Amino acid sequence: MSPEKVNHLPESDTKLTLGLPGAGGECHRTKAGTKRGFLETVDLNLMSSSNDNKHCEENDAMASSKTPATKAQVVGWPPVRAYRKSAMKGSCKFVKVAVDGAPYLRKVDLEIYHSYQELLSALEDMFSFLTIRNHVNERKIIDNVNGVEYVPTYEDKDGDWMLVGDVPWKMFVESCKRVRLMKSSEAIGLAPRTPAKNSSKS
Amino acid sequence: MNYFPDEVIEHVFDFVTSQKDRNAVSLVCKSWYKIERLSRQSVFIGNCYAISPERVIGRFPGLKSLTLKGKPHFADFNLLPYDWGGWVYPWVEALAKSRVGLEELRLKRMVVSDDCLELLSRSFVNFKSLVLVSCEGFTTDGLAAIAANCRYLRELDLQEIEVDDNRGQWISCFPDSCTSLVSLNFSCLKGEINLTALERLVARSPNLKSLRLNRAVPLDTLQKLLMRAPQLVDLGIGSFVYDPSSEAYIKLKATLVKCKSIRSLSGFLEVVPCCLSAIHPVCQNLTSLNLSYAPGIHGNELIKLIRFCRKLERLWILDSIGDRGLGVVAFTCKELQELRVFPSGVDNAAVTEEGLVAISAGCPKLHSLLYFCQQMTNAALITVAKNNSNFTRFRLCILDREKPDPVTMQPLDEGFGAIVQSCKRLRRLSLSGLLTDQVFLYIGMYAEQLEMLSIAFAGNSDKGMLYVLNGCKKLRKLEIRDSPFGNTALLTDVGKYETMRSLWMSSCEVTLGGCQTLAKKMPRLNVEIINEDDQMEFSLDDRQKVGKMYLYRTLVGPRKDAPDFVWTL
C-alpha cells in the first residue's frame, strides 16, 4: 500500500530548487487541444528524459483514483511563495540567446519577465532585425529584412531542445538553460505547432 | 441611547476599534449606523472585488486607513495566471477624486503600478504609511515618487515583493526636509542602493524604529547606521559578511552592544556563519527572530545563537535547524508563541514529527504554527494535541504529497482529528499527507471556530467537502486543490457561499455545468472559471471538468477588468 518513492532528482538538478525542476506541469484532467499531447510526441521522438512521461502517467492515475503511480512534480507544491523560492535559489537567471545567422549571442535574465509575450518582446528589442507578428493563433518571429521565419527553441536542464511556449512560464524559467531562435526551415521533424500560449501562462 | 447627543455616542465609538465590532455597532439602528460610518477611520476590505471603491468612499467619507487584499491565497503558489487581476489603480484613482484624506494604505496580493504610486504620492497631503505585502507591478521609480512627494511619510514597508529594480536612486529622493520616518523596509529589493543617501536619511530620522536592509547594504554601512539609530527596535540585516579579525567587525560588535532596544531581528541575506558572536548580546532581548531567508546560518552556529534567545515569542526558521535544533528551541524559548519552519530545499536537512513533539512539550504558549516537514505520524499529532490545546493557527505541510503515517502506513485522519478536537480556538488549518473523508468528518464536528481551511490532495468523495461545509459555521475561506470533490458537494448548500468570503477549487471534480448551475442560483456570487489552456474555447461541454474555479461573494457583480482567460459565469 505504500506509495511510490518521491521522484528524487539528481543532485545537480536539485540545488535549492523547491518543487519545479523543469518537468511535469499542472495535472489537467481533460485532454482537449492538448499541449501535453504534443510534448509527449516530441519527448518520445527525441527520447528525452522520462520526467514528462511520468507526469502523463500521473495524469491518468489521478484521474482514476487517489493512489498515485509516480510522484511527478506539480505546480505550486510544496506551497512556498514564489518570492521565497527565488530568494533561496538566487536572484537571477541569465541565459544565452542565439539567433541562427547572427554573429554574436546575447544574454537575458529570465527572472525579470513574467510571460512568453514579455520575453519575445525583449528579444525583439535586442535583435532589432526581428519582428514578432501576432497571427490568429500563433506568434511568428520574422526577420524584417529577408522574411526568414524563426522558431524559438530552448535547451532544458536535461539537455534536450524544446519548443518555447509549451510549459507554464515559471516552469520554463526554472528549466531553461539557453535559448536559440532556429530557422523554421531547419525545424523539420518537430510536430506541427499547437496554438501558441497567450501571455496568461503563469 | 437616544438620550445622548451624537457627539457623545461618537466619542464612545472611538473606543470601539476592531472592524468586527464596528460592523456590529452599525447594525443596531439607523442612527448608530450613521454615526459609526461618519466616524470610521480604518477600513479593511478582504476581497477588493467584493465592493467598489466608490461605495466604500460613499459610506466612509472619514476614511484614513485602507487595507485591501486582492488575489486569492493560492496565487502565492503560481496557481493563478499572471494578469488575473487585483489592480489597485482604480481604488487610488477613486480615492484621489474624492475628498478622502488618505493616510495609510496596506495592500496584499495586489498589482501596483508606478503610475499608481505616483498618483498616490501626489494626491494625499497627509499620506503617512504604505505597506505592500506580496504585491507586484512596480519599479523603484514608483518608490522614488513616494519618497519625493510624501512629505510626512512615516512608514514604507515592502514585504516579499519582487520589484523590477531599476537600480535607481530612489532613496536619494527623500527630501532633506523628510525627518518623519518611523519604519523603512526594503529588504526584498535586489538592486544596489545609494549608501550615502541611506546614511543621511537614517541620520535625520530620529523616530526611526524599524529598519530592514537589503543585501546590497554591507557591514560597514550597517555599523554606521546603527551608530545613528541606536533606538532601533526592529532590525533587518542585509549583508553580514566580513573578516572576524577586521576592525569593521570589532566596531560592529561594540555598536551592537549599545543597541539595547532591538527586539526584532531578521535578514542575514548573505552571511558568514562564524561571525555571529557579535549578535549574541542582542539575542537576549529578542522577542522576534526571522532567519528564514538565511540559509547560511545553520548547524552549531544556529543553535549557539538560539541558546541566547530566552525571550523569543516569534521564530521563523529554515528546516536546516533539524529536529535537534528544534529540541534546543523547545528547551530555551519558553515564551514562544509563533513558530514557522520553512523548507530549505536541502533534502537531508528536513525536520520530522520529533521536532514538533519537542516544541509542543517545551513551549506552552505556542498557538501559531507553520511547519514544513519530511513526515508526520498520527501518534505525534495526538501527542501535540494533548500537550497543547491553544493552537489558533495550525498549518502542516508534509513535503511528500499524500504521504501516510510512515510507522503505521495509515492516513493522518486521526492525528488531525485530535488537533481539531483539542484546539477549540482553532481558526486556521492547513492539511497535508494522506487523508480520507474521515478527517473532514472530524473537522466538521469539532472545528467550530475554523475560519480558513486549506486542502490539497485529500479526501475520497463529495462527503468530505460536505462535512466541512455543513459543520464549520464560521468558515470564511475554503481553498481546495487536487481533491475529488465534485458538483454534489459544490451544489448541496449554495447559500453557504454568501456567508463566506471565497471558495477556490482547482483540479477537482466540479464540472462546467455544476459551476453554471451555481452561478445561476446565486447572483450575488462571482463564479470565475480561470482558463489557461484555451480548453473551454474548444468545448462548451457541461460535463467538462473545470481546471480552476474561484468564487466569491460580491455586491458589485462581475468585475469589468477580468482578462480574456477569466470567464465569469
mmCIF file of N, CA and C in Angstrom, chain A residues 102-176:
data_model
loop_
_atom_site.group_PDB
_atom_site.id
_atom_site.type_symbol
_atom_site.label_atom_id
_atom_site.label_comp_id
_atom_site.label_asym_id
_atom_site.label_seq_id
_atom_site.Cartn_x
_atom_site.Cartn_y
_atom_site.Cartn_z
ATOM 1 N N ALA A 102 23.005 35.165 -36.702
ATOM 2 C CA ALA A 102 23.510 36.409 -36.088
ATOM 3 C C ALA A 102 24.930 36.151 -35.592
ATOM 4 N N PRO A 103 25.819 37.142 -35.717
ATOM 5 C CA PRO A 103 27.230 36.908 -35.419
ATOM 6 C C PRO A 103 27.537 36.739 -33.930
ATOM 7 N N TYR A 104 26.723 37.312 -33.031
ATOM 8 C CA TYR A 104 27.029 37.147 -31.615
ATOM 9 C C TYR A 104 25.774 36.861 -30.816
ATOM 10 N N LEU A 105 25.995 36.310 -29.621
ATOM 11 C CA LEU A 105 24.892 35.927 -28.756
ATOM 12 C C LEU A 105 24.556 37.063 -27.796
ATOM 13 N N ARG A 106 23.369 36.993 -27.214
ATOM 14 C CA ARG A 106 23.009 37.944 -26.168
ATOM 15 C C ARG A 106 22.669 37.146 -24.918
ATOM 16 N N LYS A 107 22.538 37.890 -23.813
ATOM 17 C CA LYS A 107 22.123 37.226 -22.579
ATOM 18 C C LYS A 107 20.907 37.941 -22.017
ATOM 19 N N VAL A 108 19.943 37.160 -21.555
ATOM 20 C CA VAL A 108 18.780 37.761 -20.899
ATOM 21 C C VAL A 108 18.581 37.141 -19.520
ATOM 22 N N ASP A 109 18.044 37.938 -18.629
ATOM 23 C CA ASP A 109 17.698 37.451 -17.292
ATOM 24 C C ASP A 109 16.222 37.069 -17.310
ATOM 25 N N LEU A 110 15.965 35.774 -17.345
ATOM 26 C CA LEU A 110 14.584 35.313 -17.455
ATOM 27 C C LEU A 110 13.726 35.723 -16.267
ATOM 28 N N GLU A 111 14.377 35.943 -15.131
ATOM 29 C CA GLU A 111 13.612 36.251 -13.907
ATOM 30 C C GLU A 111 12.845 37.554 -13.993
ATOM 31 N N ILE A 112 13.268 38.443 -14.890
ATOM 32 C CA ILE A 112 12.591 39.745 -14.892
ATOM 33 C C ILE A 112 11.352 39.763 -15.772
ATOM 34 N N TYR A 113 11.094 38.683 -16.476
ATOM 35 C CA TYR A 113 9.881 38.645 -17.299
ATOM 36 C C TYR A 113 8.838 37.767 -16.643
ATOM 37 N N HIS A 114 7.586 38.027 -17.008
ATOM 38 C CA HIS A 114 6.507 37.268 -16.374
ATOM 39 C C HIS A 114 5.769 36.373 -17.338
ATOM 40 N N SER A 115 6.074 36.505 -18.630
ATOM 41 C CA SER A 115 5.316 35.728 -19.610
ATOM 42 C C SER A 115 6.134 35.585 -20.876
ATOM 43 N N TYR A 116 5.697 34.663 -21.728
ATOM 44 C CA TYR A 116 6.368 34.457 -23.012
ATOM 45 C C TYR A 116 6.297 35.721 -23.875
ATOM 46 N N GLN A 117 5.159 36.383 -23.806
ATOM 47 C CA GLN A 117 4.997 37.606 -24.608
ATOM 48 C C GLN A 117 6.067 38.627 -24.229
ATOM 49 N N GLU A 118 6.286 38.778 -22.940
ATOM 50 C CA GLU A 118 7.293 39.757 -22.483
ATOM 51 C C GLU A 118 8.678 39.369 -22.956
ATOM 52 N N LEU A 119 8.968 38.091 -22.896
ATOM 53 C CA LEU A 119 10.298 37.632 -23.311
ATOM 54 C C LEU A 119 10.500 37.887 -24.797
ATOM 55 N N LEU A 120 9.509 37.520 -25.584
ATOM 56 C CA LEU A 120 9.650 37.693 -27.027
ATOM 57 C C LEU A 120 9.765 39.172 -27.389
ATOM 58 N N SER A 121 9.034 40.013 -26.665
ATOM 59 C CA SER A 121 9.169 41.458 -26.912
ATOM 60 C C SER A 121 10.579 41.927 -26.611
ATOM 61 N N ALA A 122 11.137 41.412 -25.553
ATOM 62 C CA ALA A 122 12.503 41.801 -25.190
ATOM 63 C C ALA A 122 13.489 41.343 -26.251
ATOM 64 N N LEU A 123 13.249 40.146 -26.796
ATOM 65 C CA LEU A 123 14.127 39.642 -27.847
ATOM 66 C C LEU A 123 13.998 40.498 -29.104
ATOM 67 N N GLU A 124 12.787 40.935 -29.339
ATOM 68 C CA GLU A 124 12.534 41.812 -30.485
ATOM 69 C C GLU A 124 13.353 43.096 -30.343
ATOM 70 N N ASP A 125 13.431 43.614 -29.114
ATOM 71 C CA ASP A 125 14.229 44.821 -28.882
ATOM 72 C C ASP A 125 15.711 44.542 -29.067
ATOM 73 N N MET A 126 16.115 43.398 -28.578
ATOM 74 C CA MET A 126 17.544 43.063 -28.594
ATOM 75 C C MET A 126 18.076 42.791 -29.979
ATOM 76 N N PHE A 127 17.291 42.046 -30.733
ATOM 77 C CA PHE A 127 17.691 41.725 -32.102
ATOM 78 C C PHE A 127 16.790 42.549 -33.002
ATOM 79 N N SER A 128 17.242 43.722 -33.312
ATOM 80 C CA SER A 128 16.333 44.696 -33.916
ATOM 81 C C SER A 128 15.866 44.313 -35.312
ATOM 82 N N PHE A 129 16.517 43.323 -35.908
ATOM 83 C CA PHE A 129 16.076 42.926 -37.243
ATOM 84 C C PHE A 129 14.892 41.965 -37.185
ATOM 85 N N LEU A 130 14.472 41.617 -35.963
ATOM 86 C CA LEU A 130 13.360 40.672 -35.829
ATOM 87 C C LEU A 130 12.059 41.389 -35.527
ATOM 88 N N THR A 131 10.986 40.804 -36.002
ATOM 89 C CA THR A 131 9.668 41.299 -35.629
ATOM 90 C C THR A 131 8.828 40.117 -35.190
ATOM 91 N N ILE A 132 7.984 40.383 -34.217
ATOM 92 C CA ILE A 132 7.035 39.344 -33.820
ATOM 93 C C ILE A 132 5.696 39.700 -34.432
ATOM 94 N N ARG A 133 5.205 38.792 -35.238
ATOM 95 C CA ARG A 133 3.888 39.046 -35.820
ATOM 96 C C ARG A 133 2.860 38.187 -35.106
ATOM 97 N N ASN A 134 1.802 38.837 -34.671
ATOM 98 C CA ASN A 134 0.755 38.085 -33.983
ATOM 99 C C ASN A 134 -0.323 37.682 -34.962
ATOM 100 N N HIS A 135 -0.303 36.399 -35.327
ATOM 101 C CA HIS A 135 -1.379 35.891 -36.188
ATOM 102 C C HIS A 135 -2.517 35.435 -35.303
ATOM 103 N N VAL A 136 -3.527 34.857 -35.898
ATOM 104 C CA VAL A 136 -4.723 34.469 -35.153
ATOM 105 C C VAL A 136 -4.394 33.634 -33.923
ATOM 106 N N ASN A 137 -3.711 32.538 -34.145
ATOM 107 C CA ASN A 137 -3.454 31.654 -33.016
ATOM 108 C C ASN A 137 -1.989 31.535 -32.678
ATOM 109 N N GLU A 138 -1.169 32.203 -33.426
ATOM 110 C CA GLU A 138 0.268 31.969 -33.264
ATOM 111 C C GLU A 138 1.050 33.253 -33.238
ATOM 112 N N ARG A 139 2.188 33.172 -32.622
ATOM 113 C CA ARG A 139 3.141 34.274 -32.785
ATOM 114 C C ARG A 139 4.242 33.768 -33.691
ATOM 115 N N LYS A 140 4.605 34.570 -34.667
ATOM 116 C CA LYS A 140 5.721 34.181 -35.524
ATOM 117 C C LYS A 140 6.836 35.196 -35.368
ATOM 118 N N ILE A 141 8.042 34.704 -35.433
ATOM 119 C CA ILE A 141 9.198 35.601 -35.365
ATOM 120 C C ILE A 141 9.796 35.671 -36.758
ATOM 121 N N ILE A 142 9.880 36.884 -37.269
ATOM 122 C CA ILE A 142 10.271 37.041 -38.675
ATOM 123 C C ILE A 142 11.379 38.081 -38.805
ATOM 124 N N ASP A 143 12.304 37.780 -39.653
ATOM 125 C CA ASP A 143 13.358 38.738 -39.987
ATOM 126 C C ASP A 143 12.761 39.791 -40.914
ATOM 127 N N ASN A 144 12.855 41.080 -40.472
ATOM 128 C CA ASN A 144 12.273 42.181 -41.259
ATOM 129 C C ASN A 144 12.825 42.242 -42.663
ATOM 130 N N VAL A 145 14.135 42.000 -42.741
ATOM 131 C CA VAL A 145 14.842 42.272 -43.996
ATOM 132 C C VAL A 145 14.542 41.225 -45.053
ATOM 133 N N ASN A 146 14.696 39.950 -44.693
ATOM 134 C CA ASN A 146 14.551 38.938 -45.740
ATOM 135 C C ASN A 146 13.369 38.002 -45.523
ATOM 136 N N GLY A 147 12.540 38.270 -44.510
ATOM 137 C CA GLY A 147 11.327 37.479 -44.331
ATOM 138 C C GLY A 147 11.538 36.083 -43.803
ATOM 139 N N VAL A 148 12.765 35.782 -43.379
ATOM 140 C CA VAL A 148 13.022 34.437 -42.853
ATOM 141 C C VAL A 148 12.299 34.268 -41.513
ATOM 142 N N GLU A 149 11.661 33.105 -41.371
ATOM 143 C CA GLU A 149 10.912 32.834 -40.148
ATOM 144 C C GLU A 149 11.756 32.068 -39.146
ATOM 145 N N TYR A 150 11.601 32.412 -37.889
ATOM 146 C CA TYR A 150 12.328 31.709 -36.830
ATOM 147 C C TYR A 150 11.375 31.020 -35.871
ATOM 148 N N VAL A 151 11.863 29.945 -35.294
ATOM 149 C CA VAL A 151 11.107 29.218 -34.284
ATOM 150 C C VAL A 151 11.902 29.298 -32.980
ATOM 151 N N PRO A 152 11.265 29.761 -31.902
ATOM 152 C CA PRO A 152 12.027 29.849 -30.657
ATOM 153 C C PRO A 152 12.135 28.484 -29.974
ATOM 154 N N THR A 153 13.373 28.092 -29.700
ATOM 155 C CA THR A 153 13.571 26.824 -29.006
ATOM 156 C C THR A 153 14.463 27.069 -27.795
ATOM 157 N N TYR A 154 14.509 26.089 -26.905
ATOM 158 C CA TYR A 154 15.399 26.240 -25.756
ATOM 159 C C TYR A 154 15.941 24.896 -25.324
ATOM 160 N N GLU A 155 17.099 24.951 -24.696
ATOM 161 C CA GLU A 155 17.682 23.733 -24.153
ATOM 162 C C GLU A 155 17.301 23.643 -22.687
ATOM 163 N N ASP A 156 16.750 22.526 -22.282
ATOM 164 C CA ASP A 156 16.316 22.420 -20.880
ATOM 165 C C ASP A 156 17.379 21.722 -20.025
ATOM 166 N N LYS A 157 17.064 21.544 -18.786
ATOM 167 C CA LYS A 157 18.039 21.001 -17.823
ATOM 168 C C LYS A 157 18.538 19.624 -18.210
ATOM 169 N N ASP A 158 17.721 18.893 -18.979
ATOM 170 C CA ASP A 158 18.146 17.551 -19.369
ATOM 171 C C ASP A 158 18.972 17.565 -20.641
ATOM 172 N N GLY A 159 19.205 18.762 -21.179
ATOM 173 C CA GLY A 159 19.996 18.841 -22.402
ATOM 174 C C GLY A 159 19.192 18.674 -23.665
ATOM 175 N N ASP A 160 17.852 18.666 -23.535
ATOM 176 C CA ASP A 160 17.021 18.488 -24.728
ATOM 177 C C ASP A 160 16.580 19.827 -25.287
ATOM 178 N N TRP A 161 16.421 19.874 -26.595
ATOM 179 C CA TRP A 161 15.941 21.085 -27.259
ATOM 180 C C TRP A 161 14.431 21.037 -27.397
ATOM 181 N N MET A 162 13.774 22.024 -26.811
ATOM 182 C CA MET A 162 12.314 22.052 -26.739
ATOM 183 C C MET A 162 11.787 23.287 -27.434
ATOM 184 N N LEU A 163 10.504 23.227 -27.753
ATOM 185 C CA LEU A 163 9.842 24.378 -28.340
ATOM 186 C C LEU A 163 9.420 25.331 -27.228
ATOM 187 N N VAL A 164 9.731 26.601 -27.396
ATOM 188 C CA VAL A 164 9.353 27.578 -26.373
ATOM 189 C C VAL A 164 7.844 27.758 -26.366
ATOM 190 N N GLY A 165 7.246 27.723 -25.207
ATOM 191 C CA GLY A 165 5.824 28.052 -25.091
ATOM 192 C C GLY A 165 4.929 26.942 -24.607
ATOM 193 N N ASP A 166 5.449 25.732 -24.463
ATOM 194 C CA ASP A 166 4.574 24.632 -24.108
ATOM 195 C C ASP A 166 4.250 24.530 -22.626
ATOM 196 N N VAL A 167 5.240 24.792 -21.807
ATOM 197 C CA VAL A 167 5.017 24.611 -20.366
ATOM 198 C C VAL A 167 4.688 25.959 -19.731
ATOM 199 N N PRO A 168 4.070 25.938 -18.554
ATOM 200 C CA PRO A 168 3.807 27.199 -17.870
ATOM 201 C C PRO A 168 5.086 28.021 -17.738
ATOM 202 N N TRP A 169 4.928 29.340 -17.780
ATOM 203 C CA TRP A 169 6.056 30.244 -17.826
ATOM 204 C C TRP A 169 7.093 29.980 -16.738
ATOM 205 N N LYS A 170 6.612 29.829 -15.499
ATOM 206 C CA LYS A 170 7.541 29.687 -14.384
ATOM 207 C C LYS A 170 8.354 28.399 -14.499
ATOM 208 N N MET A 171 7.711 27.405 -15.029
ATOM 209 C CA MET A 171 8.391 26.138 -15.208
ATOM 210 C C MET A 171 9.473 26.282 -16.271
ATOM 211 N N PHE A 172 9.151 27.050 -17.290
ATOM 212 C CA PHE A 172 10.118 27.316 -18.349
ATOM 213 C C PHE A 172 11.340 28.016 -17.763
ATOM 214 N N VAL A 173 11.113 29.038 -16.930
ATOM 215 C CA VAL A 173 12.222 29.791 -16.335
ATOM 216 C C VAL A 173 13.132 28.867 -15.537
ATOM 217 N N GLU A 174 12.515 27.956 -14.799
ATOM 218 C CA GLU A 174 13.307 27.028 -13.981
ATOM 219 C C GLU A 174 14.170 26.103 -14.817
ATOM 220 N N SER A 175 13.634 25.671 -15.954
ATOM 221 C CA SER A 175 14.311 24.590 -16.667
ATOM 222 C C SER A 175 15.147 25.049 -17.858
ATOM 223 N N CYS A 176 14.993 26.304 -18.224
ATOM 224 C CA CYS A 176 15.681 26.757 -19.450
ATOM 225 C C CYS A 176 17.146 27.040 -19.180
#
